[in-house]
PDB file of C-alpha atoms in Angstrom:
ATOM      1  CA  MET M   1       0.000   0.000   0.000  1.00 71.00           C
ATOM      2  CA  TYR M   2       1.082   3.539  -0.727  1.00 74.00           C
ATOM      3  CA  GLY M   3      -0.249   6.575   1.078  1.00 71.00           C
ATOM      4  CA  LYS M   4      -0.518  10.168   0.008  1.00 68.00           C
ATOM      5  CA  TYR M   5       1.515  11.387   2.971  1.00 74.00           C
ATOM      6  CA  ASP M   6       4.101   8.595   2.883  1.00 78.00           C
ATOM      7  CA  ALA M   7       7.398  10.254   1.907  1.00 80.00           C
ATOM      8  CA  GLU M   8       8.768   6.986   0.515  1.00 84.00           C
ATOM      9  CA  ALA M   9       5.620   6.027  -1.410  1.00 84.00           C
ATOM     10  CA  LEU M  10       6.550   7.401  -4.827  1.00 80.00           C
ATOM     11  CA  PRO M  11      10.047   5.861  -4.985  1.00 86.00           C
ATOM     12  CA  ARG M  12       8.659   2.484  -3.815  1.00 87.00           C
ATOM     13  CA  LEU M  13       5.770   2.661  -6.279  1.00 84.00           C
ATOM     14  CA  ARG M  14       8.135   3.501  -9.129  1.00 84.00           C
ATOM     15  CA  GLN M  15      10.378   0.560  -8.223  1.00 88.00           C
ATOM     16  CA  ASP M  16       7.454  -1.862  -7.826  1.00 85.00           C
ATOM     17  CA  LEU M  17       5.870  -0.896 -11.166  1.00 85.00           C
ATOM     18  CA  MET M  18       9.055  -0.649 -13.239  1.00 86.00           C
ATOM     19  CA  GLY M  19       8.680  -2.870 -16.293  1.00 86.00           C
ATOM     20  CA  CYS M  20       5.020  -3.750 -15.638  1.00 86.00           C
ATOM     21  CA  THR M  21       2.591  -3.831 -18.530  1.00 86.00           C
ATOM     22  CA  VAL M  22      -0.850  -2.248 -18.219  1.00 84.00           C
ATOM     23  CA  THR M  23      -3.532  -4.760 -19.240  1.00 88.00           C
ATOM     24  CA  ALA M  24      -6.658  -2.714 -18.428  1.00 87.00           C
ATOM     25  CA  VAL M  25      -7.771   0.617 -17.009  1.00 82.00           C
ATOM     26  CA  LEU M  26     -11.052   0.918 -15.125  1.00 82.00           C
ATOM     27  CA  HIS M  27     -12.693   4.169 -14.048  1.00 77.00           C
ATOM     28  CA  ARG M  28     -15.573   4.611 -11.616  1.00 77.00           C
ATOM     29  CA  GLU M  29     -17.264   7.843 -12.645  1.00 72.00           C
ATOM     30  CA  PHE M  30     -18.192   9.127  -9.223  1.00 71.00           C
ATOM     31  CA  PRO M  31     -16.031   9.972  -7.347  1.00 72.00           C
ATOM     32  CA  SER M  32     -13.395   9.308 -10.072  1.00 75.00           C
ATOM     33  CA  ASP M  33     -11.599   6.313  -8.618  1.00 80.00           C
ATOM     34  CA  LEU M  34      -9.140   4.718 -11.017  1.00 81.00           C
ATOM     35  CA  THR M  35      -7.903   1.121 -11.205  1.00 87.00           C
ATOM     36  CA  VAL M  36      -4.957   0.159 -13.401  1.00 86.00           C
ATOM     37  CA  GLU M  37      -4.677  -3.584 -13.931  1.00 90.00           C
ATOM     38  CA  LEU M  38      -1.167  -4.946 -14.393  1.00 87.00           C
ATOM     39  CA  ARG M  39       0.226  -8.447 -14.783  1.00 77.00           C
ATOM     40  CA  ASP M  40      -0.143 -11.333 -12.308  1.00 73.00           C
ATOM     41  CA  ASP M  41      -3.217  -9.996 -10.466  1.00 81.00           C
ATOM     42  CA  LEU M  42      -1.410  -6.757  -9.618  1.00 85.00           C
ATOM     43  CA  TYR M  43      -3.577  -3.632  -9.450  1.00 87.00           C
ATOM     44  CA  LEU M  44      -2.876   0.018  -8.811  1.00 85.00           C
ATOM     45  CA  GLU M  45      -5.951   1.667  -7.304  1.00 84.00           C
ATOM     46  CA  VAL M  46      -6.075   5.440  -7.142  1.00 80.00           C
ATOM     47  CA  ILE M  47      -8.812   6.261  -4.660  1.00 77.00           C
ATOM     48  CA  CYS M  48     -10.421   9.685  -4.568  1.00 74.00           C
ATOM     49  CA  SER M  49      -9.695  11.525  -1.340  1.00 69.00           C
ATOM     50  CA  SER M  50     -11.998  14.507  -1.871  1.00 64.00           C
ATOM     51  CA  THR M  51     -15.230  15.448  -3.601  1.00 63.00           C
ATOM     52  CA  LEU M  52     -14.208  19.123  -3.659  1.00 66.00           C
ATOM     53  CA  SER M  53     -10.909  19.189  -5.564  1.00 65.00           C
ATOM     54  CA  ASP M  54      -9.013  17.417  -8.354  1.00 62.00           C
ATOM     55  CA  ASN M  55      -8.872  13.726  -7.561  1.00 71.00           C
ATOM     56  CA  TRP M  56      -5.809  12.612  -9.456  1.00 78.00           C
ATOM     57  CA  GLN M  57      -3.552  13.645 -12.302  1.00 79.00           C
ATOM     58  CA  LEU M  58      -1.799  11.668 -14.993  1.00 77.00           C
ATOM     59  CA  THR M  59       1.126  13.019 -17.001  1.00 80.00           C
ATOM     60  CA  ARG M  60       3.455  11.766 -19.710  1.00 79.00           C
ATOM     61  CA  PRO M  61       6.939  13.018 -20.535  1.00 80.00           C
ATOM     62  CA  ASP M  62       5.683  14.340 -23.909  1.00 82.00           C
ATOM     63  CA  GLY M  63       3.430  16.878 -22.180  1.00 83.00           C
ATOM     64  CA  PHE M  64       0.107  15.020 -22.073  1.00 84.00           C
ATOM     65  CA  TYR M  65      -1.741  15.977 -18.881  1.00 83.00           C
ATOM     66  CA  LEU M  66      -5.017  14.515 -17.577  1.00 81.00           C
ATOM     67  CA  VAL M  67      -6.890  15.717 -14.477  1.00 82.00           C
ATOM     68  CA  ALA M  68      -9.915  13.905 -13.019  1.00 80.00           C
ATOM     69  CA  SER M  69     -12.446  16.140 -11.337  1.00 75.00           C
ATOM     70  CA  PRO M  70     -14.711  15.102  -8.433  1.00 68.00           C
ATOM     71  CA  SER M  71     -17.739  14.816 -10.744  1.00 69.00           C
ATOM     72  CA  GLY M  72     -16.128  12.109 -12.871  1.00 68.00           C
ATOM     73  CA  ARG M  73     -15.249  14.529 -15.654  1.00 75.00           C
ATOM     74  CA  TYR M  74     -11.815  15.000 -17.177  1.00 76.00           C
ATOM     75  CA  THR M  75      -9.739  17.901 -18.334  1.00 80.00           C
ATOM     76  CA  PHE M  76      -6.729  17.173 -20.490  1.00 78.00           C
ATOM     77  CA  TRP M  77      -4.032  18.845 -22.503  1.00 80.00           C
ATOM     78  CA  GLU M  78      -2.220  17.194 -25.345  1.00 81.00           C
ATOM     79  CA  PRO M  79       1.161  18.239 -26.656  1.00 76.00           C
ATOM     80  CA  GLU M  80       1.237  20.022 -29.956  1.00 73.00           C
ATOM     81  CA  LEU M  81       2.304  17.771 -32.773  1.00 60.00           C
ATOM     82  CA  LYS M  82       5.397  19.052 -34.502  1.00 59.00           C
ATOM     83  CA  ILE M  83       5.578  17.729 -38.024  1.00 60.00           C
ATOM     84  CA  ASP M  84       8.470  18.522 -40.304  1.00 60.00           C
ATOM     85  CA  ILE M  85       7.340  18.442 -43.897  1.00 61.00           C
ATOM     86  CA  ALA M  86      10.160  18.303 -46.396  1.00 60.00           C
ATOM     87  CA  GLU M  87       9.468  20.590 -49.305  1.00 55.00           C
ATOM     88  CA  ASP M  88       9.983  18.942 -52.708  1.00 51.00           C
ATOM     89  CA  THR M  89      11.824  21.209 -55.105  1.00 47.00           C
TER      90      THR M  89
END
């Protein structure tokens, strides 16, 4: 188990999940609980701790950002695609 106020939680979680493959993602709309299913009956459950503020956030190194609100709605930002088009001359 990993707790929000556990100073060692994030490093332990990172170590425990390193190399794991996500096999399913489940979302319960209210209050925005999230379950990520991994291999060998391993699950990461992100449980909402408030109905008044953002419940959880997901980010990727490329700039994708997802925020789950208490009502089960999402707000997200996607990185701009940068496409280099070679001009034929």
